[in-house]
Coordinates of C-alpha atoms and ligand atoms in Angstrom, one line a residue:
M4 CA 76.6 58.7 86.5
A5 CA 76.9 58.6 90.3
E6 CA 76.3 55.2 91.7
S7 CA 72.7 55.1 92.9
I8 CA 72.5 54.7 96.6
P9 CA 70.2 51.7 97.1
S10 CA 69.8 52.4 100.7
L11 CA 68.3 55.8 100.0
R12 CA 66.2 54.4 97.1
S13 CA 64.9 51.4 99.1
Q14 CA 64.6 53.3 102.4
P15 CA 61.0 52.8 103.7
P16 CA 59.0 56.0 104.4
A17 CA 59.9 57.7 107.6
V18 CA 58.8 55.4 110.5
V19 CA 56.2 57.0 112.7
G20 CA 55.9 55.6 116.2
T21 CA 52.8 54.1 117.6
T22 CA 50.5 56.8 119.1
L23 CA 48.7 56.4 122.4
R24 CA 45.5 56.5 120.5
E25 CA 46.5 53.6 118.3
H26 CA 47.8 51.6 121.2
V27 CA 44.4 52.0 123.0
L28 CA 42.6 51.2 119.8
H29 CA 44.6 47.9 119.5
G30 CA 43.5 47.1 123.0
M31 CA 39.9 47.7 122.2
H32 CA 40.1 45.3 119.2
A33 CA 41.7 42.7 121.5
A34 CA 38.9 43.1 124.1
P35 CA 36.0 40.8 123.3
G36 CA 32.7 42.6 123.1
A37 CA 34.2 46.0 123.8
T38 CA 31.8 48.8 123.0
G39 CA 34.4 51.5 122.8
E40 CA 33.3 53.3 126.0
F41 CA 36.5 52.4 127.8
T42 CA 38.6 53.6 124.8
S43 CA 36.7 56.8 124.5
L44 CA 37.1 57.6 128.2
L45 CA 40.8 56.9 128.0
N46 CA 41.1 59.2 125.0
H47 CA 39.4 61.9 127.0
I48 CA 41.8 61.5 129.9
S49 CA 44.6 61.8 127.3
L50 CA 43.0 65.1 126.1
A51 CA 42.7 66.4 129.7
V52 CA 46.4 65.7 130.6
R53 CA 47.6 67.4 127.4
I54 CA 45.6 70.5 128.3
I55 CA 47.1 70.3 131.8
N56 CA 50.5 69.8 130.4
S57 CA 50.1 72.9 128.2
R58 CA 49.2 75.0 131.2
V59 CA 52.0 73.6 133.4
R60 CA 54.5 74.4 130.7
S61 CA 53.4 78.0 130.5
A62 CA 52.5 78.4 134.2
G63 CA 55.5 80.6 134.9
L64 CA 54.5 83.0 132.1
A65 CA 50.8 82.8 132.7
G66 CA 51.1 83.8 136.3
M67 CA 49.7 80.4 137.4
L68 CA 52.3 79.8 140.0
G69 CA 50.7 81.6 142.8
Y70 CA 48.2 80.4 145.3
T71 CA 44.4 80.8 144.9
G72 CA 44.3 81.4 148.6
E73 CA 41.8 78.6 149.0
V74 CA 42.4 75.6 151.1
N75 CA 41.5 72.1 149.8
V76 CA 39.9 69.2 151.7
Q77 CA 43.4 68.1 152.8
G78 CA 43.9 71.5 154.5
E79 CA 46.6 72.4 152.0
E80 CA 46.9 75.7 150.2
V81 CA 45.4 75.2 146.7
Q82 CA 47.8 76.4 144.0
K83 CA 46.3 77.8 140.9
L84 CA 47.6 74.9 138.8
D85 CA 46.0 72.4 141.1
A86 CA 42.6 74.1 140.7
F87 CA 43.0 74.3 136.9
A88 CA 44.0 70.7 136.5
N89 CA 41.1 69.6 138.7
D90 CA 38.6 71.7 136.7
V91 CA 39.9 70.3 133.4
L92 CA 39.6 66.7 134.4
I93 CA 36.1 67.2 135.8
N94 CA 35.0 69.0 132.6
V95 CA 36.5 66.5 130.2
L96 CA 35.3 63.4 132.2
E97 CA 31.8 64.8 132.3
R98 CA 31.9 65.5 128.5
S99 CA 33.1 62.0 127.8
G100 CA 29.7 60.5 128.7
H101 CA 31.4 57.4 130.1
C102 CA 32.3 58.5 133.6
G103 CA 29.7 57.6 136.2
I104 CA 31.4 58.7 139.3
L105 CA 34.5 60.9 139.7
A106 CA 36.5 61.5 142.8
S107 CA 39.4 63.9 143.1
E108 CA 42.0 64.8 145.8
E109 CA 40.6 68.4 145.4
L110 CA 36.9 67.4 146.0
E111 CA 35.6 66.7 149.4
D112 CA 33.1 64.1 148.1
A113 CA 32.9 61.8 145.2
R114 CA 30.6 63.2 142.5
I115 CA 28.0 61.4 140.3
A116 CA 28.6 62.5 136.7
E117 CA 25.7 63.7 134.6
S118 CA 25.9 60.9 132.2
R119 CA 26.0 58.2 134.9
G120 CA 28.5 56.4 132.6
K121 CA 30.0 53.0 133.0
Y122 CA 33.2 53.9 134.8
V123 CA 34.5 55.3 138.1
V124 CA 37.5 57.6 137.7
L125 CA 39.6 58.5 140.8
F126 CA 42.4 61.0 140.3
D127 CA 45.0 63.3 141.9
P128 CA 44.9 66.1 139.3
L129 CA 48.3 67.5 140.1
D130 CA 50.4 65.5 142.5
G131 CA 53.5 67.0 143.9
S132 CA 51.9 70.5 143.8
S133 CA 54.1 71.7 146.6
N134 CA 57.0 71.5 144.1
I135 CA 55.3 73.6 141.4
D136 CA 57.1 76.8 142.2
T137 CA 60.5 75.1 142.1
N138 CA 60.0 73.5 138.7
V139 CA 60.3 69.9 140.0
G140 CA 58.5 67.1 138.2
I141 CA 54.8 66.9 139.0
G142 CA 52.1 64.7 137.6
T143 CA 48.5 63.5 137.3
I144 CA 47.5 60.1 138.7
F145 CA 44.3 58.2 137.9
A146 CA 42.6 54.9 138.2
M147 CA 39.5 53.6 136.4
L148 CA 37.1 50.9 137.7
R149 CA 33.7 49.7 136.3
R150 CA 30.8 51.2 138.1
S151 CA 29.1 48.4 140.2
S152 CA 25.9 50.3 141.2
P153 CA 23.1 50.3 138.6
K154 CA 22.8 53.2 136.1
D155 CA 19.4 54.2 137.5
N156 CA 20.8 54.2 141.1
V157 CA 24.4 55.2 140.9
A158 CA 26.0 55.3 144.4
V159 CA 29.0 57.4 145.3
D160 CA 30.3 54.5 147.5
D161 CA 31.2 52.9 144.2
A162 CA 34.4 54.9 144.6
L163 CA 35.3 52.9 147.7
R164 CA 36.5 49.7 146.0
P165 CA 39.7 47.8 146.6
G166 CA 42.5 48.4 144.1
H167 CA 42.4 44.9 142.7
E168 CA 39.2 45.9 140.9
I169 CA 41.0 48.6 138.9
V170 CA 40.8 48.0 135.1
C171 CA 43.1 50.8 134.1
A172 CA 45.6 53.1 135.8
G173 CA 48.2 55.6 134.8
Y174 CA 50.1 58.7 135.5
T175 CA 51.6 61.6 133.6
L176 CA 54.9 63.1 134.6
Y177 CA 55.4 66.8 133.6
G178 CA 59.2 66.6 133.7
P179 CA 61.9 67.4 131.1
S180 CA 59.6 65.6 128.8
T181 CA 55.9 64.8 129.3
L182 CA 55.3 61.1 129.9
F183 CA 52.1 59.1 130.0
V184 CA 52.6 55.8 131.8
L185 CA 49.6 53.5 131.4
S186 CA 48.4 50.0 132.1
T187 CA 45.0 48.5 131.0
G188 CA 45.9 45.2 132.6
H189 CA 48.2 44.1 129.8
G190 CA 51.6 45.3 131.0
V191 CA 52.9 48.9 131.5
H192 CA 53.8 51.1 128.6
A193 CA 55.2 54.7 128.5
F194 CA 54.4 57.3 125.9
T195 CA 56.2 60.6 125.4
L196 CA 54.4 63.7 124.2
D197 CA 55.7 65.3 121.0
P198 CA 54.6 68.9 121.8
N199 CA 54.9 69.9 118.2
V200 CA 52.4 67.2 117.1
G201 CA 50.3 67.2 120.3
E202 CA 50.4 63.3 120.3
F203 CA 51.8 60.8 122.8
F204 CA 54.1 58.3 121.1
L205 CA 55.1 54.9 122.5
S206 CA 58.5 55.4 123.9
T207 CA 59.0 52.5 126.4
P208 CA 56.8 49.4 125.8
N209 CA 56.4 46.6 128.3
I210 CA 58.2 48.3 131.3
R211 CA 59.5 45.7 133.8
C212 CA 60.5 46.7 137.3
P213 CA 63.8 44.9 138.0
L214 CA 63.6 42.1 140.6
R215 CA 66.0 44.0 142.8
G216 CA 67.5 47.4 142.5
N217 CA 70.1 49.4 144.3
G218 CA 68.3 52.7 145.1
Y219 CA 66.0 53.6 147.9
S220 CA 63.7 56.6 148.1
V221 CA 62.4 57.9 151.4
N222 CA 62.2 61.2 153.2
E223 CA 65.2 60.7 155.6
G224 CA 64.0 63.8 157.5
N225 CA 61.3 61.7 159.0
Y226 CA 63.7 59.2 160.6
S227 CA 63.1 60.1 164.2
R228 CA 59.3 59.7 163.6
W229 CA 59.5 56.2 162.2
P230 CA 58.8 53.0 164.2
A231 CA 61.9 51.1 165.3
P232 CA 61.7 48.4 162.6
I233 CA 61.7 51.0 159.8
Q234 CA 64.7 52.8 161.4
K235 CA 66.4 49.4 161.5
W236 CA 65.6 48.9 157.7
N237 CA 66.9 52.4 157.0
Q238 CA 70.2 51.7 158.8
W239 CA 70.5 48.3 157.1
I240 CA 70.1 49.7 153.6
K241 CA 72.9 52.2 154.2
E242 CA 75.5 49.7 155.6
E243 CA 78.5 48.6 153.4
D244 CA 78.0 45.1 152.1
K245 CA 79.3 44.2 148.7
Q246 CA 77.4 40.9 148.6
T247 CA 74.0 42.6 148.8
N248 CA 75.1 45.6 146.8
R249 CA 74.8 47.9 149.8
P250 CA 74.7 50.8 150.5
Y251 CA 71.9 51.6 148.2
G252 CA 71.9 55.0 146.6
H253 CA 69.4 57.5 148.0
R254 CA 67.2 59.5 145.7
Y255 CA 64.2 61.5 146.9
V256 CA 62.4 64.2 144.9
G257 CA 59.4 64.6 147.2
S258 CA 57.0 64.2 144.2
L259 CA 55.4 60.8 144.2
V260 CA 55.1 60.6 140.4
A261 CA 58.8 61.4 140.0
D262 CA 60.0 59.1 142.7
A263 CA 57.7 56.3 141.7
H264 CA 58.6 56.6 138.0
R265 CA 62.4 56.3 138.7
T266 CA 61.8 53.3 141.0
L267 CA 59.6 51.6 138.3
L268 CA 62.3 51.9 135.7
K269 CA 65.5 51.4 137.9
G270 CA 64.1 49.2 140.6
G271 CA 64.8 49.5 144.3
V272 CA 62.3 50.8 146.8
F273 CA 60.2 53.9 147.5
A274 CA 58.6 54.2 150.9
Y275 CA 56.4 56.6 152.7
P276 CA 55.9 54.9 156.1
A277 CA 53.4 55.8 158.8
D278 CA 55.2 57.8 161.4
T279 CA 54.4 59.7 164.6
K280 CA 53.2 62.7 162.6
S281 CA 51.4 60.9 159.7
T282 CA 50.0 58.0 161.8
N283 CA 48.3 56.4 158.8
G284 CA 51.0 57.5 156.3
K285 CA 50.7 60.6 154.1
L286 CA 49.8 59.3 150.7
R287 CA 46.2 58.7 149.7
L288 CA 45.0 55.1 149.1
L289 CA 42.4 55.6 146.3
Y290 CA 44.0 58.0 143.9
E291 CA 47.7 57.7 144.7
A292 CA 48.7 54.4 146.3
N293 CA 46.2 52.2 144.4
P294 CA 47.0 53.4 140.8
M295 CA 50.7 53.2 141.6
A296 CA 50.3 49.7 143.1
F297 CA 48.4 48.5 140.0
L298 CA 51.1 49.8 137.7
F299 CA 54.0 48.3 139.8
E300 CA 52.3 44.9 140.0
Q301 CA 51.6 45.0 136.2
A302 CA 55.4 45.7 135.7
G303 CA 56.4 42.7 137.9
G304 CA 57.0 44.9 141.0
A305 CA 55.2 45.0 144.3
A306 CA 53.3 47.4 146.5
T307 CA 52.5 47.0 150.2
D308 CA 51.6 49.1 153.2
G309 CA 54.3 47.3 155.1
A310 CA 52.0 44.4 156.1
Q311 CA 49.4 43.7 153.3
R312 CA 49.2 44.2 149.6
I313 CA 48.0 47.7 148.8
L314 CA 45.5 46.4 146.2
D315 CA 43.8 44.3 148.9
I316 CA 43.0 47.2 151.2
K317 CA 39.3 47.7 151.6
P318 CA 38.7 51.4 151.6
T319 CA 36.4 53.0 154.2
S320 CA 36.7 56.7 153.3
L321 CA 37.5 58.6 150.1
H322 CA 40.6 60.4 151.3
Q323 CA 42.0 57.8 153.6
R324 CA 45.8 57.7 153.8
T325 CA 48.0 54.6 153.8
P326 CA 51.7 53.8 154.3
L327 CA 53.1 53.0 150.9
V328 CA 56.0 50.9 149.8
L329 CA 56.6 50.5 146.0
G330 CA 59.3 48.8 144.1
S331 CA 61.2 45.7 143.1
S332 CA 59.5 42.6 144.5
E333 CA 62.7 41.5 146.3
D334 CA 63.4 45.0 147.8
V335 CA 59.7 45.4 148.9
M336 CA 59.9 41.9 150.5
T337 CA 63.0 42.8 152.4
Y338 CA 61.3 46.0 153.7
R339 CA 58.3 43.9 154.8
Q340 CA 60.6 41.5 156.6
F341 CA 62.0 44.3 158.7
M342 CA 58.5 45.8 159.2
M343 CA 57.2 42.4 160.4
G344 CA 60.2 41.9 162.8
E345 CA 61.5 39.0 160.7
R346 CA 65.0 40.7 160.4
Ligands
LIG22 P1 33.9 48.8 127.0 O1 32.7 48.0 126.5 O2 34.5 49.7 125.9 O3 33.5 49.6 128.2 O4 35.0 47.8 127.4 C1 34.7 46.7 128.3 C2 35.9 46.2 128.9 O5 36.8 45.7 127.9 C3 36.7 47.3 129.6 O6 36.3 47.5 131.0 C4 38.1 46.7 129.6 O7 38.4 45.8 130.6 C5 38.2 46.1 128.2 N1 38.6 47.0 127.2 C6 37.8 47.7 126.4 N2 38.5 48.6 125.6 C7 39.8 48.3 125.9 C8 41.1 48.9 125.5 N3 41.1 49.9 124.6 N4 42.2 48.5 126.1 C9 42.2 47.5 127.0 N5 41.1 47.0 127.5 C10 39.9 47.4 127.0
LIG23 P1 57.1 64.9 152.1 C1 53.7 65.8 147.4 O1 53.2 66.8 148.2 C2 53.2 64.5 148.0 O2 51.9 64.4 148.2 C3 53.7 63.3 147.2 O3 53.8 63.6 145.8 C4 55.1 63.0 147.7 O4 55.5 61.7 147.6 C5 54.9 63.4 149.2 O5 53.9 64.3 149.3 C6 56.2 64.0 149.8 O6 56.0 64.2 151.1 O7 56.5 64.8 153.5 O8 58.3 64.0 151.9 O9 57.4 66.3 151.5

């Protein structure tokens, strides 16, 4: 009789990875006194991004790549996918019953949700939309805070809170695979969507941003518009110097989620400085810079506007812009030294 193959006989059942839903549930059990509202809201956001993902994947076929012809509050042509993603998030957040205030890049003002739920959700429904027609990675970015105004008198200014009050932030990247990168304040974890199952599975737990990298990500085309200290940093990072591992490699997609995700994993620095055209920077504080800053700090990285910590900026308006530097703590510190004239 053929030798029995113990390994096959004793092999445990097929191992199924941890789903996003299970990960979030574990977090709830570990949160003293949690009622489940946070968990339910996060599960609704997961539903929304899976719906967006499905449409993004079929956009080319579904004729979703064109423009709606409308212009959003940013003065940018609103592409159909932008509008769709925005509508899905608003609808699902409202249905969750746990969103009190929602604010979107695509909405002029913050909105009080019907349920006046416990949380504020700020989001960029489809970041990088200018890249949609060229099939470049785009994504959804969000941040969650607890509502501070009372349920019977919810104030939209609740959206204008500094990023250090964020309780959860994440982004999805609709790239070669669909990733959901999340932090609820206990490290950063990445989940990959299995499109056949429709579930996100834990793919990279406990992401740590390297202390220093060897890549930089900036739109070099803006060089002539930068202030002198940033031009000096840019020249420095391209000089040959073996001891400091220079020149750094340059990578720039032009989609924040794609550039930030690569920097989070590989280290180095991403920068969108203020310049003579974008005098306050281009990226939005509340629903782009703050969520990314929360994630980078949770992963041991850093995020500054060149002078101060992004998460300490006190917002004054919903769509305010900020210069943004994300990355390895040492690389961000070096950038800041140039910015402050210390190098
Ligand atoms: P809740 O009562 O469900 O609104 O949760 C109260 C607080 O506990 C939230 O604001 C979070 O800071 C924390 N919390 C609740 N559920 C979770 C979870 N699934 N993962 C991480 N933190 C959680
Ligand atoms: P630029 C995309 O339009 C976006 O808002 C961000 O995703 C990205 O980081 C930035 O603009 C790119 O801007 O001026 O380099 O094309």
